[in-house]
XYZ file of C-alpha atoms in Angstrom:
517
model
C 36.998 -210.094 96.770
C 33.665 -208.435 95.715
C 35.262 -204.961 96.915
C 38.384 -205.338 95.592
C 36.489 -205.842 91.939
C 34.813 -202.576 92.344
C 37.500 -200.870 93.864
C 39.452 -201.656 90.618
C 36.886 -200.668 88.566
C 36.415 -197.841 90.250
C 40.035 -196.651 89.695
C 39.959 -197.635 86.199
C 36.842 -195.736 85.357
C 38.479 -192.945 87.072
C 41.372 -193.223 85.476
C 40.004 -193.311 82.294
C 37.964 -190.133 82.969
C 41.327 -188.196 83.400
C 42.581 -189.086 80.611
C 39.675 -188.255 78.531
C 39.163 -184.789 80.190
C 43.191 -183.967 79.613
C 43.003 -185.088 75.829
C 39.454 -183.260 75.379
C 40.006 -181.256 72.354
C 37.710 -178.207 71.887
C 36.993 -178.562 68.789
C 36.589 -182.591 68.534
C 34.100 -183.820 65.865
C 33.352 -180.558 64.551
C 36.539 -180.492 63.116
C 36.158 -181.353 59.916
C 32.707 -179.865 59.002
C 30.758 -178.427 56.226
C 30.196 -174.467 55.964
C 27.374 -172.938 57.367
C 24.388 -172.934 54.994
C 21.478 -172.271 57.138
C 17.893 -173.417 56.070
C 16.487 -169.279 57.115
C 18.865 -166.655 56.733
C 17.398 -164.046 59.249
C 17.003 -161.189 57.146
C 14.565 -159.739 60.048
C 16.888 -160.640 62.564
C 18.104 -156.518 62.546
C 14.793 -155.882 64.272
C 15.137 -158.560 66.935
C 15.161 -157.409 70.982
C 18.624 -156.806 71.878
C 20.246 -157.912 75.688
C 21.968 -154.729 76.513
C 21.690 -152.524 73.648
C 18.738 -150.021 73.929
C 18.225 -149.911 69.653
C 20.876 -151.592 66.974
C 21.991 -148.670 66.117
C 23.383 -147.524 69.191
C 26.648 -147.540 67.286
C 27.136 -145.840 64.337
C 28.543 -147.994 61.033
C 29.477 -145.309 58.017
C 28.158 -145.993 54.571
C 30.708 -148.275 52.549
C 32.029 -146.718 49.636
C 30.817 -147.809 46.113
C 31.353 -151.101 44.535
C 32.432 -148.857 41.171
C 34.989 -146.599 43.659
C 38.832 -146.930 43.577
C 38.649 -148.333 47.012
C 36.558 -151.350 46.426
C 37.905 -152.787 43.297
C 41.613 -152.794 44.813
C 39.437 -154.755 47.986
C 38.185 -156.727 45.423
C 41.951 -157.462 43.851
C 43.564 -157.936 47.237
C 40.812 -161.131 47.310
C 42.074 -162.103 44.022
C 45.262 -161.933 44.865
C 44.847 -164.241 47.671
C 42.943 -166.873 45.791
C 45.275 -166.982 42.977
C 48.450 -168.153 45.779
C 45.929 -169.906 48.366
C 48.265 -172.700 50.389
C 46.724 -175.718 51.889
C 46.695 -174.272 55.331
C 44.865 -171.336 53.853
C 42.452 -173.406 52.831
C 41.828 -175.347 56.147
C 41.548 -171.902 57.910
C 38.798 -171.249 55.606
C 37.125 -174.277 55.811
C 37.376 -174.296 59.661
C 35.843 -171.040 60.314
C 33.160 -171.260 57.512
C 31.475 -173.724 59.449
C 30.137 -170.727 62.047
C 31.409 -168.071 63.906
C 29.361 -168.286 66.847
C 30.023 -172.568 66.818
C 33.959 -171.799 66.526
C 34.350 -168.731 69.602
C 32.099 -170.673 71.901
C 34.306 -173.891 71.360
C 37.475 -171.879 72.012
C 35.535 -169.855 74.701
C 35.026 -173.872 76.590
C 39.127 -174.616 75.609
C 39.719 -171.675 77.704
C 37.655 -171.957 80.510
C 39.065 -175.551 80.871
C 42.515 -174.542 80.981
C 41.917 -171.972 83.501
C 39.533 -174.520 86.092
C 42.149 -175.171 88.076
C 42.353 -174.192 91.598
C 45.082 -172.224 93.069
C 47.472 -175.052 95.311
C 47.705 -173.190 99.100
C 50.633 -171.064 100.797
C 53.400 -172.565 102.954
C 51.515 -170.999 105.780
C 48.361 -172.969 105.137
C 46.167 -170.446 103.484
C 45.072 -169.951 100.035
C 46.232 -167.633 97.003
C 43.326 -165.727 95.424
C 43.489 -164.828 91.413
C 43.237 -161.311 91.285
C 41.902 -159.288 87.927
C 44.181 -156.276 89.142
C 47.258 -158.947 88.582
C 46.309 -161.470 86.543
C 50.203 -162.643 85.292
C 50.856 -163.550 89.066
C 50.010 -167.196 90.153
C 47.529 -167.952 90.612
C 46.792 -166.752 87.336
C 43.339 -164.901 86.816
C 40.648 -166.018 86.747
C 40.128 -169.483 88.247
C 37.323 -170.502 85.769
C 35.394 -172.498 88.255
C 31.612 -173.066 87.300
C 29.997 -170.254 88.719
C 32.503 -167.909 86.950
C 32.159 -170.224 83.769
C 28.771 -169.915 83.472
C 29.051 -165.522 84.284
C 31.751 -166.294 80.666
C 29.298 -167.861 78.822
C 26.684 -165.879 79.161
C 28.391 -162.850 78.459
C 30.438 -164.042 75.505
C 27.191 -164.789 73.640
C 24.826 -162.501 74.877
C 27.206 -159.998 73.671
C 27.593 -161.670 70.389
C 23.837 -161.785 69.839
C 23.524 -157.989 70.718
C 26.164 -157.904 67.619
C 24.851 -159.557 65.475
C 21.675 -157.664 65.771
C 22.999 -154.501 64.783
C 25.043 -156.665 61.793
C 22.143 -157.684 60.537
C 20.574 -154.443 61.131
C 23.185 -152.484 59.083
C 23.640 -155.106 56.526
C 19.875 -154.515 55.324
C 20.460 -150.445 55.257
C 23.355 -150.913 53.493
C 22.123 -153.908 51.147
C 26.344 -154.441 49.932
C 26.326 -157.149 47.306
C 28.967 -160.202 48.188
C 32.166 -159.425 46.007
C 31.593 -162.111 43.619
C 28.107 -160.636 42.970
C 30.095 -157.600 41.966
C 33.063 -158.933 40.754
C 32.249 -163.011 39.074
C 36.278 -164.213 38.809
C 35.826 -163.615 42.659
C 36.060 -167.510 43.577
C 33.301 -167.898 46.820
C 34.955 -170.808 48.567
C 31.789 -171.005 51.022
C 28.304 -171.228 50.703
C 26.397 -168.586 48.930
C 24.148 -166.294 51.054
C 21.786 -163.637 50.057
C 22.993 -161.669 52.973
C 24.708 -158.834 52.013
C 28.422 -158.395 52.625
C 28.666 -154.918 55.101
C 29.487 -155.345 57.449
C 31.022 -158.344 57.769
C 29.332 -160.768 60.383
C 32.681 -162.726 60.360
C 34.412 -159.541 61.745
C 32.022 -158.693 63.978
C 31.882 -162.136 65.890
C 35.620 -161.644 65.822
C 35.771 -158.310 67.111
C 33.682 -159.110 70.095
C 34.763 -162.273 71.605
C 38.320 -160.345 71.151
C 37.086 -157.535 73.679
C 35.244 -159.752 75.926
C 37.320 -162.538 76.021
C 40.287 -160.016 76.605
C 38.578 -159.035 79.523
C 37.440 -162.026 80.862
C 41.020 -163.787 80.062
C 43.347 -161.440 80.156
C 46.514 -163.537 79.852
C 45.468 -164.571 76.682
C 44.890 -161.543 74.590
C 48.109 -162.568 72.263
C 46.310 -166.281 71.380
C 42.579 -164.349 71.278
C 43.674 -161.696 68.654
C 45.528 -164.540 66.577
C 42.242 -165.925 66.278
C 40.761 -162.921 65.497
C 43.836 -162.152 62.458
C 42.905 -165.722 61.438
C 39.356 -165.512 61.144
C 39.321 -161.929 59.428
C 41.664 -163.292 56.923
C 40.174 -166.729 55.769
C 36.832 -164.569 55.327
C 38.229 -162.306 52.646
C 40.327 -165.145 51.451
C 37.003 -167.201 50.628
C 35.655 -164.240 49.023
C 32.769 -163.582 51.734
C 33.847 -159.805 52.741
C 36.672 -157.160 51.676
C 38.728 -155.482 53.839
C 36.312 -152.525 54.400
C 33.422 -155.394 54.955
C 35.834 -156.572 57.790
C 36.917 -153.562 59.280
C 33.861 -152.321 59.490
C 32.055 -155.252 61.304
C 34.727 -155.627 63.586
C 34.785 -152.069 64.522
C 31.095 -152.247 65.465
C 31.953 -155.590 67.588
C 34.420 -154.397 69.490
C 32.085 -151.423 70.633
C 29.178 -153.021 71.325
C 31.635 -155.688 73.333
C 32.582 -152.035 75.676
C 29.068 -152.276 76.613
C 28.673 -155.707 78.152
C 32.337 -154.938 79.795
C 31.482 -152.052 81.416
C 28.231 -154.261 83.017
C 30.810 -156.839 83.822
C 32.506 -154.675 85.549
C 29.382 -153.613 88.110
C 27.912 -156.963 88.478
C 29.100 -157.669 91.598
C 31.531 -160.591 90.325
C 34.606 -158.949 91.587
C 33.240 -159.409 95.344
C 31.359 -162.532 94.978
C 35.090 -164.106 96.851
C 33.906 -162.642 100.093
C 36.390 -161.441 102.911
C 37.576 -163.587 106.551
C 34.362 -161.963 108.309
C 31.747 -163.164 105.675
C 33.288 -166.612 106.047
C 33.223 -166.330 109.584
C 29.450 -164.688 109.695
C 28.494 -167.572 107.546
C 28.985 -169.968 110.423
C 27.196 -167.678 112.989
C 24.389 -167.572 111.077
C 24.114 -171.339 110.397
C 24.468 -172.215 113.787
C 22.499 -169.319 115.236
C 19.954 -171.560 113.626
C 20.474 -174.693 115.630
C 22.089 -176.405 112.309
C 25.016 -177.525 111.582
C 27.155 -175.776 109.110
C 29.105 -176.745 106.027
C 32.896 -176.987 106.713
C 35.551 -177.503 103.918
C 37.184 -180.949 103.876
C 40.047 -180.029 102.527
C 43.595 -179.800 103.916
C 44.696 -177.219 104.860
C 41.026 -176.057 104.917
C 40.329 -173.857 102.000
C 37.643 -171.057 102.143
C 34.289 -171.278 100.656
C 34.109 -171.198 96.640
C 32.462 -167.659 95.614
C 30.158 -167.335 98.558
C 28.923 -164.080 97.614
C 28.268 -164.916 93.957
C 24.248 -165.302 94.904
C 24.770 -161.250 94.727
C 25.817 -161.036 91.059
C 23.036 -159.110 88.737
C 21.702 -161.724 86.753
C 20.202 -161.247 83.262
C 16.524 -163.031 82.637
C 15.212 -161.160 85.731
C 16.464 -158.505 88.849
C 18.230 -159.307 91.302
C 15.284 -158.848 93.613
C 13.849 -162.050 91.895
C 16.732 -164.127 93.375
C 15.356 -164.510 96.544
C 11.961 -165.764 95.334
C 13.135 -168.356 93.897
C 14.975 -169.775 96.526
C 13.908 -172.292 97.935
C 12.889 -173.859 100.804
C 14.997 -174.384 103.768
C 16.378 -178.266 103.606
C 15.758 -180.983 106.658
C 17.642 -180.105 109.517
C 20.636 -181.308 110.217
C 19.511 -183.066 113.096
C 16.354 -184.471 111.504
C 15.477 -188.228 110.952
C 14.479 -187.039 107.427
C 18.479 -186.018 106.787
C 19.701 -189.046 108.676
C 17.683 -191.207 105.457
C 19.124 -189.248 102.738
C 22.632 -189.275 104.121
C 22.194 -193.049 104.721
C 20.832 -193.327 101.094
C 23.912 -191.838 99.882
C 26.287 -194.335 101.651
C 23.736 -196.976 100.243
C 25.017 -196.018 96.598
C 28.604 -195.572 97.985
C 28.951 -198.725 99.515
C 27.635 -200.740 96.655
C 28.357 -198.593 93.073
C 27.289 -200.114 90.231
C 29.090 -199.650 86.496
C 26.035 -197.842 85.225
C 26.286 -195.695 88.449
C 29.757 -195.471 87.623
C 29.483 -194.212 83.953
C 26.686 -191.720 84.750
C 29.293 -190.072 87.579
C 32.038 -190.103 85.152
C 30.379 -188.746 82.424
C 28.267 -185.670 84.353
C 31.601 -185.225 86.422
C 32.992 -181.606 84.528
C 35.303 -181.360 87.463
C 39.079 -179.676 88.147
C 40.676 -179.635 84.036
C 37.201 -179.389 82.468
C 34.655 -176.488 80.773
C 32.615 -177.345 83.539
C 28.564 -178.074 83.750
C 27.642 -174.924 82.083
C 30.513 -175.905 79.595
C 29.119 -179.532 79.023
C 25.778 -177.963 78.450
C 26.930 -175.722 75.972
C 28.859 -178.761 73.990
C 25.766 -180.601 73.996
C 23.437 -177.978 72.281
C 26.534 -177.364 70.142
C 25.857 -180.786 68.855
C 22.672 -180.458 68.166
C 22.499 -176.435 66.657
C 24.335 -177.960 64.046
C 22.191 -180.372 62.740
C 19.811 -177.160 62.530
C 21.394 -175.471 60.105
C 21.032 -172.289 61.875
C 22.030 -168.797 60.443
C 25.017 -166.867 62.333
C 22.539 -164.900 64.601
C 20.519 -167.585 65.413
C 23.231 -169.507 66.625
C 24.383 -166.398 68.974
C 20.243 -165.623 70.227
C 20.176 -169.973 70.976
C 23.585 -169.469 72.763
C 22.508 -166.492 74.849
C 19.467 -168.236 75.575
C 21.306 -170.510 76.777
C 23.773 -169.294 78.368
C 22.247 -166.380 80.089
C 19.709 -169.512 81.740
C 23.101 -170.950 83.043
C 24.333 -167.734 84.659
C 21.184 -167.220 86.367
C 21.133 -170.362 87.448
C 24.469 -170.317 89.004
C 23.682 -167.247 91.107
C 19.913 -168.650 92.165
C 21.795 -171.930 93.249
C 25.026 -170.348 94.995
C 22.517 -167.624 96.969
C 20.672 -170.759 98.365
C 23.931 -172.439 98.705
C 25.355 -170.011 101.558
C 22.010 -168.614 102.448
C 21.503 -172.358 104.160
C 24.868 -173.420 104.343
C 24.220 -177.444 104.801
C 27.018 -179.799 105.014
C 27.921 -182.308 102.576
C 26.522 -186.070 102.910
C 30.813 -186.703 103.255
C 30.670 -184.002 106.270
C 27.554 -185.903 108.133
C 29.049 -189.627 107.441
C 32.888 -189.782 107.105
C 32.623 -193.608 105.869
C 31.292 -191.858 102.543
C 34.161 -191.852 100.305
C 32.498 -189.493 97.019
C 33.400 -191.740 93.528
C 34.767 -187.998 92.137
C 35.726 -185.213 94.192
C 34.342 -182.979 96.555
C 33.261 -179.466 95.830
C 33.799 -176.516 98.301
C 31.336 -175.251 98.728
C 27.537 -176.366 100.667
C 25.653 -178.969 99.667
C 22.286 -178.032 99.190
C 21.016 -177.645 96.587
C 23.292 -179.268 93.731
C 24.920 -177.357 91.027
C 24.578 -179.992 88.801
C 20.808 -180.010 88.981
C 20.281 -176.528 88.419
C 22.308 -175.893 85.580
C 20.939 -179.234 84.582
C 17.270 -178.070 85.213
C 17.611 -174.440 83.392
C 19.673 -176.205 80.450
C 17.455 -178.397 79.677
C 14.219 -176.359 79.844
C 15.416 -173.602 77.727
C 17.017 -176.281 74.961
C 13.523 -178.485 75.217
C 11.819 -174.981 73.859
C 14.664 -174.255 71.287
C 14.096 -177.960 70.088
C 10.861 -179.193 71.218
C 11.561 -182.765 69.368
C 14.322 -183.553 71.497
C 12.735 -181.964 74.730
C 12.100 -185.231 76.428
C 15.699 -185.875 75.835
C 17.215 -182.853 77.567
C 14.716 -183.907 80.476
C 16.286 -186.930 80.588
C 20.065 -186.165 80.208
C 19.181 -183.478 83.103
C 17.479 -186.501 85.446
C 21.138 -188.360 84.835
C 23.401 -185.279 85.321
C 21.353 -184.541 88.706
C 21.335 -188.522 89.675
C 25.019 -188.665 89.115
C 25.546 -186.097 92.289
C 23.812 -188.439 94.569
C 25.011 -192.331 93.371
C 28.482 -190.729 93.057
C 27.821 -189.812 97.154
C 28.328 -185.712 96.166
C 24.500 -184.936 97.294
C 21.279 -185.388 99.103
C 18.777 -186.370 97.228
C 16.757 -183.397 98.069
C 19.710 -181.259 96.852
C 19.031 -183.025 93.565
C 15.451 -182.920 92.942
C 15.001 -179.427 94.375
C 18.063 -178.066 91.945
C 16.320 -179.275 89.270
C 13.335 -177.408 90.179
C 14.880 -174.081 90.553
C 16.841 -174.660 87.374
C 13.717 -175.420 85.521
C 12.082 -172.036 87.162
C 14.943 -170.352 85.997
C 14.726 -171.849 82.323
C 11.250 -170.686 82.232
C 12.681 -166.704 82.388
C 14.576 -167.555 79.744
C 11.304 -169.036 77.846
C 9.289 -165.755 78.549
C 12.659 -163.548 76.795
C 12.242 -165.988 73.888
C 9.026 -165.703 73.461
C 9.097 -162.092 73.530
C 12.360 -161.321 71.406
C 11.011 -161.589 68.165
C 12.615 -164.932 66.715
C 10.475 -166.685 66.515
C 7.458 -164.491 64.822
């Protein structure tokens, strides 16, 4: 009777879970909040260490005309003209978008990623479809936004929005263009007032690069990403933030500086992490040339191995040469006592799951239909930039930070993933029945943990106050891989360890990037 109680349970938690994940909005309690008004509005932040860019004035923004010329006070009536018909939808737009640029793209950045985290369903002959960048309309459609290739998203989608933002800033204190309603006072401001100037607009340029990147990154959805793009632009002259040259000019200057991270997408090594048949097959080799046994997929038909060359992808907190150094250590061997414990530990939690066990495996899950662990990171510091009141490029340097942490991360763990290629605790035990799915890829060492790990270390140092917290939201995100019977608890512990090694990198660029002086 006992069993069938938590079997129920079980289901209903699970249950539960998918509905939550399929009715996860992107935006969700942010919906309705207040504009941006940040406590520090940056004005240094044009001399701030850029990602990519080598100065932030690698591209060129013209002078704006005169706020006495021709030009500008028709900008400054098209405003007015606006204002004096706004509709009620107009006025949600504005409100919407005023609370953040950098907030609104990276929740529509996670909406995306979710809806594309879907693996491809096999062939009639048994094997697997591939999404492919050079057709990405064909099913499966392109890409499949699993968490290695969410994280890679991320991280470029705000480290290229920081590297914008820069040069924003940068031009808007050359320039020095008062708002229009400093010019022009029957110009209604329907947000916050700044002392920022107005050129260009940082509005446009957060829209004109997540439009480039996320065009390249999603290319089936370059219709819905430039409607965002129309819709931002326009409630940002509507609430009397920018003109039109404001916005044309700052998204000119995003889109640019969004060729530049594209063109280092596009020689990262991302398009081979897939592999071919022989690096599959010389995976196995290897492994057992060792005397261990290797990782096979338990799925059916057997599907290959997710990303198995991703470890190869140029990371961004350090060279790729650093990858390998912070690998670590080989795990027990296969045959070991040591790795007979741990898997029996895992059927220990398996066999008897408790509802807290439950609820932590649930909650840290981020499976198939989800913005992944990189994703649920980012929705967490979301949360919690908020309550900052951060200025626009803050937000995007805290993101990068972030995100490029998570990225690096992902390769670190996925090079020591298929560098030892260890079998799951379900592969060594077959009574283990996992309380979520099961990934396919090797076990050791856990995803989970090393996002976890370099998530939390780099957010502790954004926010020392809640520090301890991150620590301890990381502990439960690892722990959930190993009560829900997904790990070892030495892929646990030892992911958090490289993630936290891997935060550190990004503690040194933060340190160093002139924030914070």
């Amino acid at each position: 009777m006992k069993n069938i109680v938590i079997l129920l349970l079980v289901i209903l938690s699970v249950t539960t879970l998918t509905i939550l994940s399929c009715n996860k909005k992107v935006t969700g309690v942010t919906d309705n909040l207040p504009a941006l008004n940040p406590q520090n509005e940056d004005l240094n932040a044009g001399s701030w260490k850029t990602i990519l860019l080598s100065r932030p004035d690698t591209f060129a923004v013209p002078a704006p005309v005169a706020v006495t010329s021709t030009e500008y006070v028709a900008e400054l009536n098209e405003i007015k003209g606006y204002q004096k018909n706004l509709t009620e939808d107009q006025a949600d737009k504005i409100n919407y978008w005023a609370a953040g640029g950098a907030l609104r793209w990276n929740e529509i950045m996670r909406g995306l990623v979710a809806k594309y985290n879907l693996p491809p369903y096999q062939n009639a002959d048994g094997t697997y479809p591939i999404p492919s960048s050079a057709n990405p309309f064909a099913y499966p459609l392109f890409p499949f936004a699993n968490p290695p290739y969410a994280a890679r998203a991320y991280a470029y989608i705000s480290a290229a929005q920081y590297d914008a933002l820069v040069a924003c800033w940068y031009y808007k204190t050359m320039y020095n263009r008062p708002q229009p309603s400093k010019v022009d006072p029957t110009v209604q401001l329907k947000v916050n007032p700044t002392t920022l100037p107005s050129y260009p607009s940082e509005a446009a340029v957060l829209a004109g690069v997540n439009a480039e990147m996320m065009k390249f990154l999603f290319p089936d959805e370059i219709a819905n990403i430039q409607s965002k793009l129309q819709e931002q632009e326009n409630a940002t002259i509507m609430s009397g933030a920018a003109t039109r040259s404001d916005i044309n000019a700052g998204e000119a200057l995003g889109r640019s500086i969004a060729e530049v991270f594209i063109a280092r997408g596009r020689t990262d090594n991302a398009g081979k992490a897939v592999g071919t048949p022989t690096d599959w097959a010389n995976l196995v080799t290897t492994c057992e040339a060792r005397g261990e046994t290797p990782w096979i997929s338990l799925e059916s038909p057997s599907r290959p191995p997710m990303l198995p060359l991703f470890g190869n992808v140029v990371p961004f907190l350090f060279s790729q040469a650093t990858v390998a150094t912070l690998r670590p250590v080989a795990p027990p061997s296969t045959s070991s006592d040591l790795m007979k414990q741990q898997t029996a530990e895992v059927y220990g939690y398996i066999k008897n799951p408790t509802a807290e066990n439950i609820r932590i495996v649930q909650y840290w899950a981020d499976g198939v239909g989800t913005y992944t662990p990189p994703g649920h990171w980012n929705a967490i510091a979301a949360l919690d930039f908020i309550q900052k009141n951060y200025s626009e490029v803050r937000w995007a340097r805290n993101l990068a930070l972030l995100n490029m942490s998570l990225m690096d991360a992902g390769i670190v763990c996925w090079n020591t993933k298929y560098f030892y290629y260890n079998p799951r605790p379900t592969q060594m035990n077959t009574a283990i029945k996992t309380l979520t799915g099961i990934p396919n890829f090797p076990s050791y060492i856990s995803g989970h943990s090393t996002f976890s790990g370099a998530a939390a270390t780099i957010l502790g140092y954004i926010i020392p106050e809640k520090a301890s917290t991150y620590t301890d939201m990381a502990n439960e995100a690892s722990m959930s891989r190993l009560v829900g019977g997904i790990h070892y608890r030495i892929d646990c512990s030892t992911g958090l360890t490289v993630g936290n090694n891997v935060g550190a990198y990004a503690i040194l660029r933060a340190k160093s990037d002139g924030a914070d002086q």
